[in-house]
mmCIF file of C-alpha atoms in Angstrom:
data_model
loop_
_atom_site.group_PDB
_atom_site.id
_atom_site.type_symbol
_atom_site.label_atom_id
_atom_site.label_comp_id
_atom_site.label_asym_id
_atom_site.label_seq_id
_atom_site.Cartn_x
_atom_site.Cartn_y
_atom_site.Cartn_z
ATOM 1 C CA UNK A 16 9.602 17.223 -25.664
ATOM 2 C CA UNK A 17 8.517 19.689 -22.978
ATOM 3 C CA UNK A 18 9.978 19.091 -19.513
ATOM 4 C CA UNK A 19 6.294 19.592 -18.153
ATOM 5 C CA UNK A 20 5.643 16.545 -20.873
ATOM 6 C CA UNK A 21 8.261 14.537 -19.561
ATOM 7 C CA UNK A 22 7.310 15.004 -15.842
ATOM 8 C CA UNK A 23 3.785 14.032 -17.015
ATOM 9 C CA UNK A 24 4.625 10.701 -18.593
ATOM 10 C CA UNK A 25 6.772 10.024 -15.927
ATOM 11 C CA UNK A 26 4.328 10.249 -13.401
ATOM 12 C CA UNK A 27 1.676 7.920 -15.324
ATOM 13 C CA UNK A 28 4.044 5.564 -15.521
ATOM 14 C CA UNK A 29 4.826 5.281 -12.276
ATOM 15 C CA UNK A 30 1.389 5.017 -11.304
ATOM 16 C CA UNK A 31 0.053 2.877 -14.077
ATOM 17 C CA UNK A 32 3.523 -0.155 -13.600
ATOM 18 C CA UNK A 33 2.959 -0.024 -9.657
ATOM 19 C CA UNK A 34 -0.689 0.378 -9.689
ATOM 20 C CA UNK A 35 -1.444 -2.961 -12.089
ATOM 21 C CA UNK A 36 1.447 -4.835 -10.755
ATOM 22 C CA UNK A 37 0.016 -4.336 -6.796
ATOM 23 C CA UNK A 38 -3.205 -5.429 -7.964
ATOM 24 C CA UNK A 39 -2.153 -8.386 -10.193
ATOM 25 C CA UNK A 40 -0.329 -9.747 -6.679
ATOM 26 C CA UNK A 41 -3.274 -9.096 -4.850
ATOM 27 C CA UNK A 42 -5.974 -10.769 -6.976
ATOM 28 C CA UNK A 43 -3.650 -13.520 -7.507
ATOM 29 C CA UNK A 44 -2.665 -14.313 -3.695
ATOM 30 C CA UNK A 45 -6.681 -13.564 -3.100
ATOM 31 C CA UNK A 46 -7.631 -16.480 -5.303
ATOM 32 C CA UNK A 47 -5.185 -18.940 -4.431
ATOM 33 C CA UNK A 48 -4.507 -18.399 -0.682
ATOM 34 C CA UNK A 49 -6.774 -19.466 2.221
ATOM 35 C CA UNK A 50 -7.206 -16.741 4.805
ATOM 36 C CA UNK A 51 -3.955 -17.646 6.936
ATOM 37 C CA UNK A 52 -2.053 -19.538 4.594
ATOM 38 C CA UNK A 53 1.335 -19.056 3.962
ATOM 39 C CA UNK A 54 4.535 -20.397 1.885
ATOM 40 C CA UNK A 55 8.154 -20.057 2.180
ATOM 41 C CA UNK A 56 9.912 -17.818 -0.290
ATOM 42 C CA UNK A 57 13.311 -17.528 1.411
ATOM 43 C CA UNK A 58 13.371 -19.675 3.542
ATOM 44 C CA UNK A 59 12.328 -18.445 7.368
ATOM 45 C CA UNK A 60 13.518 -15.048 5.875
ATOM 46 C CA UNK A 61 10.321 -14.404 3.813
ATOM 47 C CA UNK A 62 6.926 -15.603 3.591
ATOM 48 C CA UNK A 63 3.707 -15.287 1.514
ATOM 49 C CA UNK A 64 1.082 -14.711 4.084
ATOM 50 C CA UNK A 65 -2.239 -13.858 2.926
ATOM 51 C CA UNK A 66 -4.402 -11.608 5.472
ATOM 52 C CA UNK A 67 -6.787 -9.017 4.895
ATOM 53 C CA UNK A 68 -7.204 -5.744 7.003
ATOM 54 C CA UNK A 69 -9.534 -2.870 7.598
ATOM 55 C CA UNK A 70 -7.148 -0.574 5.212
ATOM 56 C CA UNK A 71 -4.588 1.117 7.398
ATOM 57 C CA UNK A 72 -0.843 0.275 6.395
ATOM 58 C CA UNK A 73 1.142 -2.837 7.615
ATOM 59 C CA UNK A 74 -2.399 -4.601 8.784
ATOM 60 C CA UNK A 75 -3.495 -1.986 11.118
ATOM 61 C CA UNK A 76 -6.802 -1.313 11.938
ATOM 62 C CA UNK A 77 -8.830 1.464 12.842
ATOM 63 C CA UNK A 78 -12.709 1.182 14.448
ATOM 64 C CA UNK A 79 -14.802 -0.975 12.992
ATOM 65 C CA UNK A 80 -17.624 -0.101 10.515
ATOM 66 C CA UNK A 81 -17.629 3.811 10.655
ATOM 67 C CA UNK A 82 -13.394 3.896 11.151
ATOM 68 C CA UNK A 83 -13.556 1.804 8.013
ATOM 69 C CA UNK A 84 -15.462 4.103 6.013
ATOM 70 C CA UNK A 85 -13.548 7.213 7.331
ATOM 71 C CA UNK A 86 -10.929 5.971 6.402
ATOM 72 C CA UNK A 87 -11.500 5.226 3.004
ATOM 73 C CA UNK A 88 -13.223 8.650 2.954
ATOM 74 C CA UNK A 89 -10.122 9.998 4.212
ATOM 75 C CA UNK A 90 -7.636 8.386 1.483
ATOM 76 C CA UNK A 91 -9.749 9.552 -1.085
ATOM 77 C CA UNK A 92 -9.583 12.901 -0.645
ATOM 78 C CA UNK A 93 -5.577 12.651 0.601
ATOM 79 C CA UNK A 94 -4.861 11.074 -3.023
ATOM 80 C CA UNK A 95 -7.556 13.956 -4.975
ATOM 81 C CA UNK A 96 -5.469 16.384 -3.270
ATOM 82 C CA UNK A 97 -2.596 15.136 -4.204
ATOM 83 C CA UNK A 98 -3.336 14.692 -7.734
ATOM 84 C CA UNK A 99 -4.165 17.925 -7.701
ATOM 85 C CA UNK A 100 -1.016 19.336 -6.522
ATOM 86 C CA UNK A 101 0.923 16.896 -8.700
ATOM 87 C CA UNK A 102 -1.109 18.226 -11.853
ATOM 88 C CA UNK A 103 -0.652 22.143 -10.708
ATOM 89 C CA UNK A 104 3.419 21.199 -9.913
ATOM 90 C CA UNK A 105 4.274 20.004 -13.226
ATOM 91 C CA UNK A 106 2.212 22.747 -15.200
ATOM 92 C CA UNK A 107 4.122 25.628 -13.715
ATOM 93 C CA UNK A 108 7.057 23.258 -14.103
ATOM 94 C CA UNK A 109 8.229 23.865 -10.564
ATOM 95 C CA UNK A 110 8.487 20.451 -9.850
ATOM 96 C CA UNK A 111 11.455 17.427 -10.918
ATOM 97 C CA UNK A 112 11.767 14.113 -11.604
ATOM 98 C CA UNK A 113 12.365 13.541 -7.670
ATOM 99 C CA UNK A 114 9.689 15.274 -6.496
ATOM 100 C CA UNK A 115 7.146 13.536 -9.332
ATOM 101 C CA UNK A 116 8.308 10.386 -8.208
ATOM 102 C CA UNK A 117 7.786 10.723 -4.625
ATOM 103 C CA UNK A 118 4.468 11.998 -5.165
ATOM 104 C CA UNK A 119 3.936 9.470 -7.761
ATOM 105 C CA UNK A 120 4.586 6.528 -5.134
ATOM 106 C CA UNK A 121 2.378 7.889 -2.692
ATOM 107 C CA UNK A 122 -0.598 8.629 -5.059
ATOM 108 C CA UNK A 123 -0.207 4.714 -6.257
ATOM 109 C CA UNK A 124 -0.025 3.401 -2.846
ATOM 110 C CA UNK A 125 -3.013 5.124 -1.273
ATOM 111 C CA UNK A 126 -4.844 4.530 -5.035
ATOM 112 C CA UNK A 127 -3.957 0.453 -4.621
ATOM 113 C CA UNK A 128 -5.306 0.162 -1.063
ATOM 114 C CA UNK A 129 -8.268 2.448 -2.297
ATOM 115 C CA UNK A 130 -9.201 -0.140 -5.067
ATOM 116 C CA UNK A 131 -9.574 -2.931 -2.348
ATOM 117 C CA UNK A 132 -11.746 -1.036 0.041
ATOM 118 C CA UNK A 133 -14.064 0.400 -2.842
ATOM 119 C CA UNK A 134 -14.329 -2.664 -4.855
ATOM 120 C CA UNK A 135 -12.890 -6.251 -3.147
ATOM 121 C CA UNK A 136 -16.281 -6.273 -1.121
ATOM 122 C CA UNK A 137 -18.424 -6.526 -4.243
ATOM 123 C CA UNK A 138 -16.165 -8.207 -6.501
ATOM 124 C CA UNK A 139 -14.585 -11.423 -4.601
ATOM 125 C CA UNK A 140 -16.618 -13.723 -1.798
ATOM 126 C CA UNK A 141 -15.152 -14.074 1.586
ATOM 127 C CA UNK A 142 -11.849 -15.529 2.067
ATOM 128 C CA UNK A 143 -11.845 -17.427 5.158
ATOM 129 C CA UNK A 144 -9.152 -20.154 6.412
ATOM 130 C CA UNK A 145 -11.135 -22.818 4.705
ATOM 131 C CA UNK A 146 -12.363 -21.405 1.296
ATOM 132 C CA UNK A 147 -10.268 -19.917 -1.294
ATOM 133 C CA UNK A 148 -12.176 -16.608 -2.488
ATOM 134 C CA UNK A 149 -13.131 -16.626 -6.058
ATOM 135 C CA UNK A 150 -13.324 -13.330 -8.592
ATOM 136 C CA UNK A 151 -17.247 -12.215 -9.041
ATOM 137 C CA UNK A 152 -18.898 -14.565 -7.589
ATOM 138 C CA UNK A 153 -22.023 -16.300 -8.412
ATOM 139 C CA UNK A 154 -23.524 -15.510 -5.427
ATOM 140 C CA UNK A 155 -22.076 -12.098 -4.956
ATOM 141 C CA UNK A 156 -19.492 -10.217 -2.954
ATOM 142 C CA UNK A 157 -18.683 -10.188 0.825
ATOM 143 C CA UNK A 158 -19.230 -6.880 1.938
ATOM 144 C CA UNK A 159 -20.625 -3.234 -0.018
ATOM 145 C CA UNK A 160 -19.197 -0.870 -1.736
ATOM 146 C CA UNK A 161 -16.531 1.430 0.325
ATOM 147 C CA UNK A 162 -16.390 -1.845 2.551
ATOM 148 C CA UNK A 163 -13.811 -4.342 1.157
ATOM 149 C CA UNK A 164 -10.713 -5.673 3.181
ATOM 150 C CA UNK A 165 -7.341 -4.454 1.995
ATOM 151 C CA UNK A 166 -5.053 -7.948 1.180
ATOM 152 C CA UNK A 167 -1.671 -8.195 2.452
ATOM 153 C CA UNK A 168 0.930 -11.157 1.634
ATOM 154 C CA UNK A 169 4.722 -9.905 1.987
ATOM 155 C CA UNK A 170 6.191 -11.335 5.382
ATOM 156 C CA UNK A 171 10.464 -10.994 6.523
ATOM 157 C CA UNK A 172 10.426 -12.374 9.470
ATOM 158 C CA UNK A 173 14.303 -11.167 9.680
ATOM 159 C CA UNK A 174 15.235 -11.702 13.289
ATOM 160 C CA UNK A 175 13.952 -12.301 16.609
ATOM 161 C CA UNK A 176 14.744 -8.807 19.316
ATOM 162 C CA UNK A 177 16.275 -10.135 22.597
ATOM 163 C CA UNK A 178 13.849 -10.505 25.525
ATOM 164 C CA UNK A 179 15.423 -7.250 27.028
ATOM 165 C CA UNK A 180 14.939 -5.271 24.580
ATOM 166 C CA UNK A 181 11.934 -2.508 25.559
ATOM 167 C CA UNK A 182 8.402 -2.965 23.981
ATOM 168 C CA UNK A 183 9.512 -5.475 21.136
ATOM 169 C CA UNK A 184 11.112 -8.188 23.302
ATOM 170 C CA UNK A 185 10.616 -11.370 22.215
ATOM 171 C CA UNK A 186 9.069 -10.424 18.955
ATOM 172 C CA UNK A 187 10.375 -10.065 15.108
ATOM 173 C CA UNK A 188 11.866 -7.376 14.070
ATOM 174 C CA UNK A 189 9.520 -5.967 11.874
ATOM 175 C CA UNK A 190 6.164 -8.109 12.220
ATOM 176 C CA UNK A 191 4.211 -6.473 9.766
ATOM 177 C CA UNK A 192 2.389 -8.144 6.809
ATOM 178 C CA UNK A 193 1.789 -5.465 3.560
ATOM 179 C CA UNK A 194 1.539 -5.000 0.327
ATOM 180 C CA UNK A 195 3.195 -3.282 -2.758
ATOM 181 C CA UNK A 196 0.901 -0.348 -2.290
ATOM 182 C CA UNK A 197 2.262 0.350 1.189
ATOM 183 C CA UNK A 198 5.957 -0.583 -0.304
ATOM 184 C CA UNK A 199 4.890 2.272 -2.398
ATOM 185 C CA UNK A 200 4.100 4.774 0.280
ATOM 186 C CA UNK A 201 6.997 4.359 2.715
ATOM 187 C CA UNK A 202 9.834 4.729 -0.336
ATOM 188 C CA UNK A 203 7.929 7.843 -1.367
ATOM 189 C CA UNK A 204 7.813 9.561 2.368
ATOM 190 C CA UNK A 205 11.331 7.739 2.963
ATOM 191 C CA UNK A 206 12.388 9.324 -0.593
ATOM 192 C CA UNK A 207 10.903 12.938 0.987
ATOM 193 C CA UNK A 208 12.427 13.005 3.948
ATOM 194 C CA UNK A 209 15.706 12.442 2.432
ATOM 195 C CA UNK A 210 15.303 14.757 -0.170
ATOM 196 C CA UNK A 211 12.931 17.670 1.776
ATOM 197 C CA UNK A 212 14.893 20.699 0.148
ATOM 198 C CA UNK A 213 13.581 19.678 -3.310
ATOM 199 C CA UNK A 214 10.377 18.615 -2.006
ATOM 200 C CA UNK A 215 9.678 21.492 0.616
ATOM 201 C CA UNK A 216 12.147 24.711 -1.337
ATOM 202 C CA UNK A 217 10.232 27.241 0.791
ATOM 203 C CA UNK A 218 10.918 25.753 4.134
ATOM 204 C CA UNK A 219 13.606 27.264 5.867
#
């Protein structure tokens, strides 16, 4: 089998195992979770907690209406690009199975997050802390296309920072609420910085 072959399959598979598994946990925690609700997994060391945000990583948000749609806007053509340079990589087979799967994890995580803001708005009703959404509603979806909410669940609450310490006193260690789509893009830049010769062979 060609290496270019190899680099190919292993780069749909990547995408295709993350991809469905991110939104099998997503449509699952949509349709059984109340907006707010969580459940121990770990004890206080990890939670289910089911929020929704605009679509920035880790629940961040940016504008409202027209920041929403730039930013969807602006992952789309982030993740055609980088299809595109994937593709063009493995034909002139000048890329290897590290650099395929970085940009493999980073295609799948902006294409998860992607799927919710394109299609969660038509597809499920409004999740609220009251009403458990349900998958195609009767009476239709919650928001238009390009306008859906990104879901988030995965909680570690590890430890709480000392009052003293700058900015974060007081608070958890790492706050955040995400998904497996973000999972997916901080391995892939964590897996680039560590290995930028291989990624970056031109850079001096």
């Amino acid at each position: 089998m060609k290496k270019s072959t190899r680099l190919a399959l292993l780069s749909g598979g990547i995408i295709f195992v993350f991809l469905v598994l991110d939104q099998i946990i997503k449509i699952w925690v949509k349709t059984h979770f109340a907006l707010g609700e969580h459940v121990p997994v770990l004890g206080d060391w990890f939670y289910l907690y089911f929020i929704e945000n605009e679509g920035m990583a880790f629940g961040l948000s940016f504008g409202e209406n027209i920041g929403k749609l730039l930013l969807t806007l602006g992952r789309v053509l982030i993740v055609g690009f980088l299809i595109y340079y994937l593709i063009k990589l493995i034909k002139k087979e000048k890329a290897d199975c590290i650099v395929v799967t970085v940009l493999s994890l980073i295609i799948t995580g902006a294409l998860g997050n992607i799927i919710d803001s394109m299609l969660y708005g038509l597809i499920f009703n409004e999740s609220t802390m009251m009403n458990v959404a349900t998958l195609f509603p009767a009476a239709g979806g919650y928001a238009p296309f390009l306008y859906g909410r990104v879901v988030d669940m995965f909680y570690f609450p590890l430890f709480m920072m000392p009052d003293w310490f700058p900015f974060w006193g007081g608070e958890y260690f790492f706050p955040a609420i995400f998904n497996l789509a973000d999972s997916c893009v901080t391995v892939g830049i964590v897996l680039a910085l560590i290995f930028y010769k291989r990624m970056f062979p031109e850079a001096k």
